[in-house]
Short mmCIF file of C-alpha atoms and ligand atoms in Angstrom, two decimals:
data_model
loop_
_atom_site.label_atom_id
_atom_site.label_comp_id
_atom_site.label_asym_id
_atom_site.label_seq_id
_atom_site.Cartn_x
_atom_site.Cartn_y
_atom_site.Cartn_z
CA UNK A 1 0.11 -0.15 -0.06
CA UNK A 2 1.67 3.59 -1.09
CA UNK A 3 1.54 6.56 1.24
CA UNK A 4 -0.29 9.67 -0.27
CA UNK A 5 2.73 11.71 0.78
CA UNK A 6 1.27 14.92 -1.05
CA UNK A 7 -1.93 14.68 0.46
CA UNK A 8 -0.56 14.24 3.77
CA UNK A 9 1.02 17.20 3.42
CA UNK A 10 -1.72 19.18 1.66
CA UNK A 11 -3.81 18.15 5.12
CA UNK A 12 -1.02 19.49 7.42
CA UNK A 13 -0.97 22.78 5.75
CA UNK A 14 -5.04 23.00 5.88
CA UNK A 15 -4.78 22.15 9.31
CA UNK A 16 -2.54 25.14 9.95
CA UNK A 17 -4.00 26.99 8.06
CA UNK A 18 -7.44 26.38 9.86
CA UNK A 19 -6.12 26.79 13.33
CA UNK A 20 -4.51 30.07 12.52
CA UNK A 21 -8.08 31.20 11.06
CA UNK A 22 -9.26 30.37 14.45
CA UNK A 23 -6.91 32.04 16.42
CA UNK A 24 -6.82 35.30 14.41
CA UNK A 25 -10.57 35.12 14.54
CA UNK A 26 -10.09 34.81 18.56
CA UNK A 27 -7.77 37.63 18.89
CA UNK A 28 -10.07 39.91 16.57
CA UNK A 29 -13.23 39.10 18.73
CA UNK A 30 -11.24 39.61 22.13
CA UNK A 31 -9.85 42.91 20.84
CA UNK A 32 -13.56 43.88 19.71
CA UNK A 33 -14.96 42.78 23.01
CA UNK A 34 -12.86 44.14 25.72
CA UNK A 35 -13.91 47.12 27.84
CA UNK A 36 -14.10 50.23 25.90
CA UNK A 37 -12.15 51.97 28.37
CA UNK A 38 -9.29 49.16 27.24
CA UNK A 39 -9.90 48.87 23.44
CA UNK A 40 -9.68 52.77 23.62
CA UNK A 41 -5.86 52.76 25.19
CA UNK A 42 -4.88 49.98 23.47
CA UNK A 43 -5.97 52.10 20.01
CA UNK A 44 -4.71 55.04 21.03
CA UNK A 45 -1.04 53.62 22.35
CA UNK A 46 -0.70 52.03 18.56
CA UNK A 47 -1.94 55.04 16.38
CA UNK A 48 0.01 56.70 18.57
CA UNK A 49 3.37 55.00 17.70
CA UNK A 50 2.90 54.84 14.28
CA UNK A 51 0.50 58.44 13.69
CA UNK A 52 0.26 61.78 14.37
CA UNK A 53 -2.75 61.96 16.43
CA UNK A 54 -3.61 65.32 16.14
CA UNK A 55 -4.08 65.09 11.97
CA UNK A 56 -6.64 63.80 9.97
CA UNK A 57 -6.71 63.17 6.27
CA UNK A 58 -9.09 65.62 3.96
CA UNK A 59 -9.95 63.32 1.30
CA UNK A 60 -12.86 64.40 -1.96
CA UNK A 61 -14.90 62.74 -3.38
CA UNK A 62 -15.89 63.12 -6.73
CA UNK A 63 -18.82 61.20 -8.84
CA UNK A 64 -17.19 61.19 -12.78
CA UNK A 65 -20.06 58.92 -14.08
CA UNK A 66 -23.22 58.81 -11.86
CA UNK A 67 -26.01 55.94 -12.13
CA UNK A 68 -27.39 53.16 -14.26
CA UNK A 69 -25.07 50.67 -12.67
CA UNK A 70 -25.82 47.10 -13.79
CA UNK A 71 -24.77 45.92 -10.30
CA UNK A 72 -27.60 45.41 -7.90
CA UNK A 73 -25.78 46.59 -4.31
CA UNK A 74 -28.55 46.96 -2.18
CA UNK A 75 -27.57 49.50 -0.77
CA UNK A 76 -26.49 51.84 -3.42
CA UNK A 77 -28.52 54.94 -5.50
CA UNK A 78 -26.57 53.93 -8.44
CA UNK A 79 -28.44 50.54 -9.08
CA UNK A 80 -30.45 49.92 -11.90
CA UNK A 81 -32.32 47.62 -9.73
CA UNK A 82 -33.48 50.29 -7.29
CA UNK A 83 -35.85 52.75 -8.19
CA UNK A 84 -34.34 55.86 -6.86
CA UNK A 85 -34.66 59.45 -7.69
CA UNK A 86 -31.20 59.84 -8.63
CA UNK A 87 -30.47 61.25 -12.62
CA UNK A 88 -27.72 59.43 -13.86
CA UNK A 89 -24.55 61.73 -15.19
CA UNK A 90 -22.60 60.05 -18.20
CA UNK A 91 -18.31 60.57 -17.54
CA UNK A 92 -17.83 64.20 -16.94
CA UNK A 93 -15.38 65.92 -18.82
CA UNK A 94 -11.63 66.58 -18.02
CA UNK A 95 -12.24 69.98 -17.53
CA UNK A 96 -15.02 69.91 -15.45
CA UNK A 97 -12.78 66.99 -13.12
CA UNK A 98 -10.45 68.92 -12.91
CA UNK A 99 -11.38 71.97 -11.61
CA UNK A 100 -12.97 69.77 -8.79
CA UNK A 101 -9.74 69.00 -7.96
CA UNK A 102 -8.20 71.88 -8.28
CA UNK A 103 -11.00 73.36 -5.66
CA UNK A 104 -10.71 70.49 -3.51
CA UNK A 105 -7.00 71.10 -3.08
CA UNK A 106 -7.38 74.75 -2.15
CA UNK A 107 -10.16 73.77 0.22
CA UNK A 108 -6.93 71.84 2.41
CA UNK A 109 -7.95 67.88 0.71
CA UNK A 110 -4.82 66.01 -0.07
CA UNK A 111 -6.34 63.21 -1.89
CA UNK A 112 -8.83 63.20 -4.87
CA UNK A 113 -10.90 60.07 -5.15
CA UNK A 114 -13.12 59.99 -8.50
CA UNK A 115 -15.78 56.62 -8.44
CA UNK A 116 -17.71 56.01 -11.74
CA UNK A 117 -20.85 53.54 -11.60
CA UNK A 118 -19.37 51.26 -13.59
CA UNK A 119 -19.41 47.30 -12.68
CA UNK A 120 -16.02 46.83 -14.40
CA UNK A 121 -13.47 48.99 -16.54
CA UNK A 122 -13.98 48.68 -20.40
CA UNK A 123 -10.80 49.65 -22.72
CA UNK A 124 -11.57 52.52 -25.07
CA UNK A 125 -12.14 55.79 -25.12
CA UNK A 126 -14.13 56.52 -21.72
CA UNK A 127 -10.91 54.56 -20.07
CA UNK A 128 -8.12 56.41 -22.04
CA UNK A 129 -10.08 59.57 -20.41
CA UNK A 130 -9.98 58.63 -16.57
CA UNK A 131 -6.31 57.50 -17.39
CA UNK A 132 -6.35 61.31 -18.47
CA UNK A 133 -7.84 62.79 -15.59
CA UNK A 134 -5.79 60.68 -13.64
CA UNK A 135 -2.58 62.41 -14.81
CA UNK A 136 -3.99 65.45 -15.11
CA UNK A 137 -4.97 65.42 -10.85
CA UNK A 138 -1.93 63.28 -10.25
CA UNK A 139 -0.06 66.66 -11.67
CA UNK A 140 -1.46 68.96 -9.18
CA UNK A 141 0.38 67.01 -6.33
CA UNK A 142 -2.75 65.14 -4.97
CA UNK A 143 -3.09 61.28 -3.83
CA UNK A 144 -4.74 60.28 -6.80
CA UNK A 145 -7.44 57.15 -6.27
CA UNK A 146 -10.14 55.47 -7.97
CA UNK A 147 -13.25 53.36 -7.94
CA UNK A 148 -14.14 52.45 -11.27
CA UNK A 149 -15.92 48.64 -10.33
CA UNK A 150 -13.37 45.42 -11.40
CA UNK A 151 -10.32 45.84 -13.15
CA UNK A 152 -8.55 43.76 -14.99
CA UNK A 153 -4.29 43.48 -14.65
CA UNK A 154 -3.32 44.99 -17.96
CA UNK A 155 -5.89 47.97 -16.85
CA UNK A 156 -4.43 48.19 -13.61
CA UNK A 157 -1.04 48.64 -15.19
CA UNK A 158 -2.31 51.33 -17.05
CA UNK A 159 -3.48 53.09 -13.95
CA UNK A 160 -0.48 52.88 -12.56
CA UNK A 161 1.62 54.13 -15.18
CA UNK A 162 -0.59 57.27 -15.19
CA UNK A 163 0.32 58.43 -11.42
CA UNK A 164 -2.59 56.24 -9.75
CA UNK A 165 -2.01 56.36 -5.97
CA UNK A 166 -4.44 53.58 -4.89
CA UNK A 167 -7.21 51.86 -6.02
CA UNK A 168 -10.96 51.83 -3.62
CA UNK A 169 -12.46 48.38 -4.05
CA UNK A 170 -14.51 47.43 -1.06
CA UNK A 171 -15.28 44.02 0.28
CA UNK A 172 -18.42 45.70 2.05
CA UNK A 173 -19.32 42.69 4.43
CA UNK A 174 -18.35 39.13 5.44
CA UNK A 175 -17.78 36.61 2.85
CA UNK A 176 -21.28 34.75 4.61
CA UNK A 177 -23.65 38.09 4.54
CA UNK A 178 -22.17 39.34 1.31
CA UNK A 179 -25.18 37.44 -0.96
CA UNK A 180 -27.66 39.03 1.10
CA UNK A 181 -26.13 42.42 -0.17
CA UNK A 182 -25.01 41.99 -3.65
CA UNK A 183 -25.97 39.04 -6.19
CA UNK A 184 -24.63 40.14 -9.42
CA UNK A 185 -20.68 39.19 -8.18
CA UNK A 186 -19.09 37.51 -5.92
CA UNK A 187 -16.49 37.93 -2.86
CA UNK A 188 -14.33 35.92 -5.53
CA UNK A 189 -14.17 38.63 -8.22
CA UNK A 190 -13.74 41.40 -5.55
CA UNK A 191 -10.82 39.75 -4.16
CA UNK A 192 -9.26 39.06 -7.69
CA UNK A 193 -9.67 42.78 -8.68
CA UNK A 194 -7.40 43.48 -5.21
CA UNK A 195 -5.17 41.04 -6.27
CA UNK A 196 -4.42 42.95 -9.73
CA UNK A 197 -4.39 46.32 -8.39
CA UNK A 198 -1.45 45.55 -5.86
CA UNK A 199 0.19 43.22 -8.32
CA UNK A 200 0.42 46.39 -10.55
CA UNK A 201 2.15 48.16 -7.37
CA UNK A 202 -1.09 50.63 -6.47
CA UNK A 203 -1.99 50.57 -3.03
CA UNK A 204 -5.41 49.22 -1.63
CA UNK A 205 -8.35 51.20 -0.64
CA UNK A 206 -10.81 48.79 0.92
CA UNK A 207 -13.07 48.43 3.99
CA UNK A 208 -17.33 47.91 4.42
CA UNK A 209 -20.45 49.09 5.24
CA UNK A 210 -21.79 48.87 8.46
CA UNK A 211 -25.34 49.16 9.61
CA UNK A 212 -27.23 46.68 6.25
CA UNK A 213 -28.13 44.25 9.09
CA UNK A 214 -25.42 42.83 9.39
CA UNK A 215 -24.32 40.88 13.01
CA UNK A 216 -21.20 42.04 14.87
CA UNK A 217 -19.61 39.18 14.00
CA UNK A 218 -20.45 39.39 10.04
CA UNK A 219 -18.11 43.06 10.85
CA UNK A 220 -15.29 41.28 12.62
CA UNK A 221 -15.63 38.82 9.73
CA UNK A 222 -14.62 41.50 7.23
CA UNK A 223 -11.91 42.37 9.29
CA UNK A 224 -10.87 39.05 8.73
CA UNK A 225 -11.10 39.16 5.16
CA UNK A 226 -8.81 42.33 5.43
CA UNK A 227 -6.20 40.64 7.63
CA UNK A 228 -6.15 38.26 5.29
CA UNK A 229 -4.92 40.26 1.93
CA UNK A 230 -1.69 40.66 1.29
CA UNK A 231 -0.30 43.02 1.42
CA UNK A 232 -2.78 44.34 3.80
CA UNK A 233 -4.74 47.72 2.59
CA UNK A 234 -3.27 50.77 3.18
CA UNK A 235 -6.17 52.48 3.75
CA UNK A 236 -9.43 50.67 5.23
CA UNK A 237 -12.85 53.36 4.59
CA UNK A 238 -15.74 52.72 7.57
CA UNK A 239 -19.21 53.95 6.45
CA UNK A 240 -22.31 53.64 7.85
CA UNK A 241 -24.66 53.23 5.55
CA UNK A 242 -26.58 56.04 3.98
CA UNK A 243 -30.14 55.06 3.81
CA UNK A 244 -31.44 55.60 0.03
CA UNK A 245 -35.08 56.21 -0.51
CA UNK A 246 -35.75 53.46 -2.94
CA UNK A 247 -33.14 50.97 -2.40
CA UNK A 248 -33.80 47.60 -0.43
CA UNK A 249 -32.14 48.43 3.24
CA UNK A 250 -34.02 52.31 2.98
CA UNK A 251 -35.49 51.52 6.08
CA UNK A 252 -32.44 50.02 7.70
CA UNK A 253 -31.53 50.94 11.33
CA UNK A 254 -28.75 53.46 12.01
CA UNK A 255 -25.41 51.79 13.94
CA UNK A 256 -25.50 51.83 17.30
CA UNK A 257 -22.58 54.51 18.13
CA UNK A 258 -20.62 52.67 20.70
CA UNK A 259 -19.99 49.74 18.19
CA UNK A 260 -19.10 52.10 15.49
CA UNK A 261 -16.71 53.23 17.74
CA UNK A 262 -15.35 49.76 18.81
CA UNK A 263 -14.99 48.72 14.94
CA UNK A 264 -12.84 51.22 14.66
CA UNK A 265 -10.71 50.93 17.35
CA UNK A 266 -10.41 47.34 16.91
CA UNK A 267 -9.57 48.21 12.73
CA UNK A 268 -6.43 50.77 14.27
CA UNK A 269 -5.42 47.97 16.11
CA UNK A 270 -4.91 45.33 13.63
CA UNK A 271 -3.88 47.52 10.89
CA UNK A 272 -1.31 50.02 12.66
CA UNK A 273 -0.19 51.66 9.49
CA UNK A 274 -2.91 51.76 7.68
CA UNK A 275 -5.13 54.74 7.01
CA UNK A 276 -8.80 54.31 9.16
CA UNK A 277 -11.33 56.64 6.93
CA UNK A 278 -14.34 57.63 8.73
CA UNK A 279 -16.19 57.98 5.34
CA UNK A 280 -19.61 57.75 4.84
CA UNK A 281 -22.50 58.39 7.10
CA UNK A 282 -20.95 61.60 9.29
CA UNK A 283 -24.00 63.56 8.39
CA UNK A 284 -26.25 61.57 11.25
CA UNK A 285 -22.96 61.67 13.82
CA UNK A 286 -23.00 64.17 16.24
CA UNK A 287 -19.25 66.21 17.00
CA UNK A 288 -19.05 63.71 20.25
CA UNK A 289 -19.11 60.50 17.91
CA UNK A 290 -16.99 61.86 15.72
CA UNK A 291 -14.64 62.90 18.53
CA UNK A 292 -14.45 59.58 19.72
CA UNK A 293 -13.79 57.74 16.57
CA UNK A 294 -10.82 59.96 15.87
CA UNK A 295 -9.90 59.06 19.98
CA UNK A 296 -10.03 55.24 18.35
CA UNK A 297 -8.02 55.71 15.90
CA UNK A 298 -9.58 57.53 12.83
CA UNK A 299 -7.37 59.55 10.93
CA UNK A 300 -9.17 60.41 7.96
CA UNK A 301 -12.57 62.03 6.61
CA UNK A 302 -14.48 62.56 2.93
CA UNK A 303 -15.04 66.66 2.93
CA UNK A 304 -16.86 68.46 0.66
CA UNK A 305 -21.11 69.09 0.75
CA UNK A 306 -21.74 65.22 -1.40
CA UNK A 307 -19.96 61.79 -0.66
CA UNK A 308 -20.92 60.49 -4.35
CA UNK A 309 -24.49 60.90 -4.88
CA UNK A 310 -25.38 61.78 -0.93
CA UNK A 311 -24.82 64.05 1.53
CA UNK A 312 -21.94 65.16 3.37
CA UNK A 313 -21.11 67.54 6.30
CA UNK A 314 -20.31 71.05 5.26
CA UNK A 315 -16.29 71.83 5.12
CA UNK A 316 -16.59 74.68 7.52
CA UNK A 317 -18.47 72.77 10.35
CA UNK A 318 -15.48 69.91 9.56
CA UNK A 319 -12.91 72.64 10.11
CA UNK A 320 -14.50 74.01 12.96
CA UNK A 321 -14.74 70.71 14.77
CA UNK A 322 -11.15 69.56 14.11
CA UNK A 323 -10.48 73.71 15.26
CA UNK A 324 -12.50 73.01 18.89
CA UNK A 325 -10.44 69.57 18.99
CA UNK A 326 -7.19 71.12 17.86
CA UNK A 327 -6.78 69.13 15.67
CA UNK A 328 -5.52 69.62 12.30
CA UNK A 329 -5.62 68.80 8.21
CA UNK A 330 -2.96 66.79 7.80
CA UNK A 331 -0.55 68.22 5.09
CA UNK A 332 0.61 65.68 2.66
N1 LIG B 401 -18.34 51.56 -8.53
C1 LIG B 401 -17.53 51.06 -7.79
C2 LIG B 401 -18.12 49.59 -6.97
O1 LIG B 401 -19.26 49.39 -5.95
O2 LIG B 401 -16.76 49.41 -6.59
C3 LIG B 401 -17.06 52.12 -7.65
C4 LIG B 401 -18.33 53.17 -6.59
S1 LIG B 401 -18.92 52.38 -5.14
C5 LIG B 401 -20.30 53.83 -4.96
C6 LIG B 401 -17.79 52.76 -4.07
C7 LIG B 401 -18.50 52.40 -2.54
O3 LIG B 401 -19.08 52.98 -1.92
C8 LIG B 401 -19.10 50.92 -2.30
O4 LIG B 401 -17.92 49.68 -2.27
C9 LIG B 401 -19.61 50.84 -1.07
O5 LIG B 401 -19.14 50.55 -0.21
C10 LIG B 401 -20.13 52.84 -0.63
N2 LIG B 401 -21.31 53.16 -0.70
C11 LIG B 401 -21.99 53.39 -1.62
N3 LIG B 401 -23.24 53.46 -1.50
C12 LIG B 401 -23.07 53.44 0.27
C13 LIG B 401 -24.61 54.15 0.88
N4 LIG B 401 -25.75 54.44 0.55
N5 LIG B 401 -23.79 53.90 1.92
C14 LIG B 401 -22.76 53.84 2.65
N6 LIG B 401 -21.44 53.41 1.56
C15 LIG B 401 -21.70 53.55 0.35
C1 LIG B 402 -15.90 54.53 0.21
O1 LIG B 402 -15.80 53.32 0.74
N1 LIG B 402 -16.37 55.39 0.43
C2 LIG B 402 -16.35 56.88 -0.70
C3 LIG B 402 -15.40 56.12 -1.07
N2 LIG B 402 -15.22 54.80 -0.57
C4 LIG B 402 -15.91 55.99 -2.85
C5 LIG B 402 -17.92 56.68 -1.08
C6 LIG B 402 -19.39 56.34 -0.36
C7 LIG B 402 -20.36 56.93 -0.83
C8 LIG B 402 -21.67 56.75 -0.15
C9 LIG B 402 -23.16 56.75 -0.93
C10 LIG B 402 -23.45 58.06 -2.23
O2 LIG B 402 -23.02 59.00 -2.04
O3 LIG B 402 -23.66 57.42 -2.81
FE1 LIG B 403 -22.85 50.16 -8.94
FE2 LIG B 403 -20.83 50.40 -7.36
FE3 LIG B 403 -23.20 51.04 -6.71
FE4 LIG B 403 -22.98 48.83 -6.34
S1 LIG B 403 -21.97 50.16 -4.90
S2 LIG B 403 -24.06 49.46 -7.63
S3 LIG B 403 -20.79 48.81 -8.12
S4 LIG B 403 -21.91 52.20 -7.83
#
């Protein structure tokens, strides 16, 4: 009888992977569930080792192509599957985008993020226009980020060559809960694009959304999925759902504020060097809650009156809040 050596080796590897995974999951759960003062203290200590605790990076979003998206993301105003009031807009002209980027820079933003309601990037004149946008925004000495849906390796390489700093592609929630939210693509599709982005040498911006009916365990499973990316993301947006009329999630209840703070602190501890971005949902957060999020390790916000299609606090309000806290916008 012959011994199936390779199988034995494989199963040993699999066992090791499973026990490492179990211990990672346990560690994440322990971090998240510790008493809040301990969690905040641990997050602050790590935050201060790697970042200036007074500095917040301001980013500005620009929806370069709005609405009529074929994907069925249950949270999104821009999906054709959701009867929302949004007016679709075709791909913007280069000049309009550039003037928005200049205005963002003048108001203190150091990162400009262009979002398109596409399922995936298609080669052709529209992609060429986006590449030109990336080149010209990069020439303004801004970090340039894009979120355009799925990418193929050669498209990621072209974005890199055009000067793209980062690509945003969120995993959004846990692998298990994903199909409750989106059915037109899989977690694996997401991971493939993320791999193409990293392989092209572009920094990965990847995070999720809280408040879509998921459990706390789903949120921790999202963090686990982020820990398993290689390399781990340099930028992690934590969004709270902006409930949009006409979407299946229009009535979703708001996220518990302390759960949000726990999530931010846990993210900071697990990803010491990453930028943790307090993203969508700030409009309905009190100044006090945002302050706790900064203490927990969030060090970036999106400023400007609009996110992609939904409202955001005014730039003046953000400026006053940072001033009151003795904090300031981060220079490049
Ligand atoms: N179509 C591209 C994609 O989905 O990758 C890029 C644009 S998409 C609007 C960018 C991200 O915004 C999504 O991955 C999701 O995490 C976030 N987002 C969209 N709608 C949201 C909402 N109503 N509330 C909170 N976050 C939202
Ligand atoms: C991310 O995670 N949040 C930003 C950015 N990446 C592109 C987008 C938030 C969009 C919120 C809903 C809207 O305005 O349509
Ligand atoms: Fe389309 Fe992106 Fe909205 Fe999903 S989140 S519907 S892919 S724009």
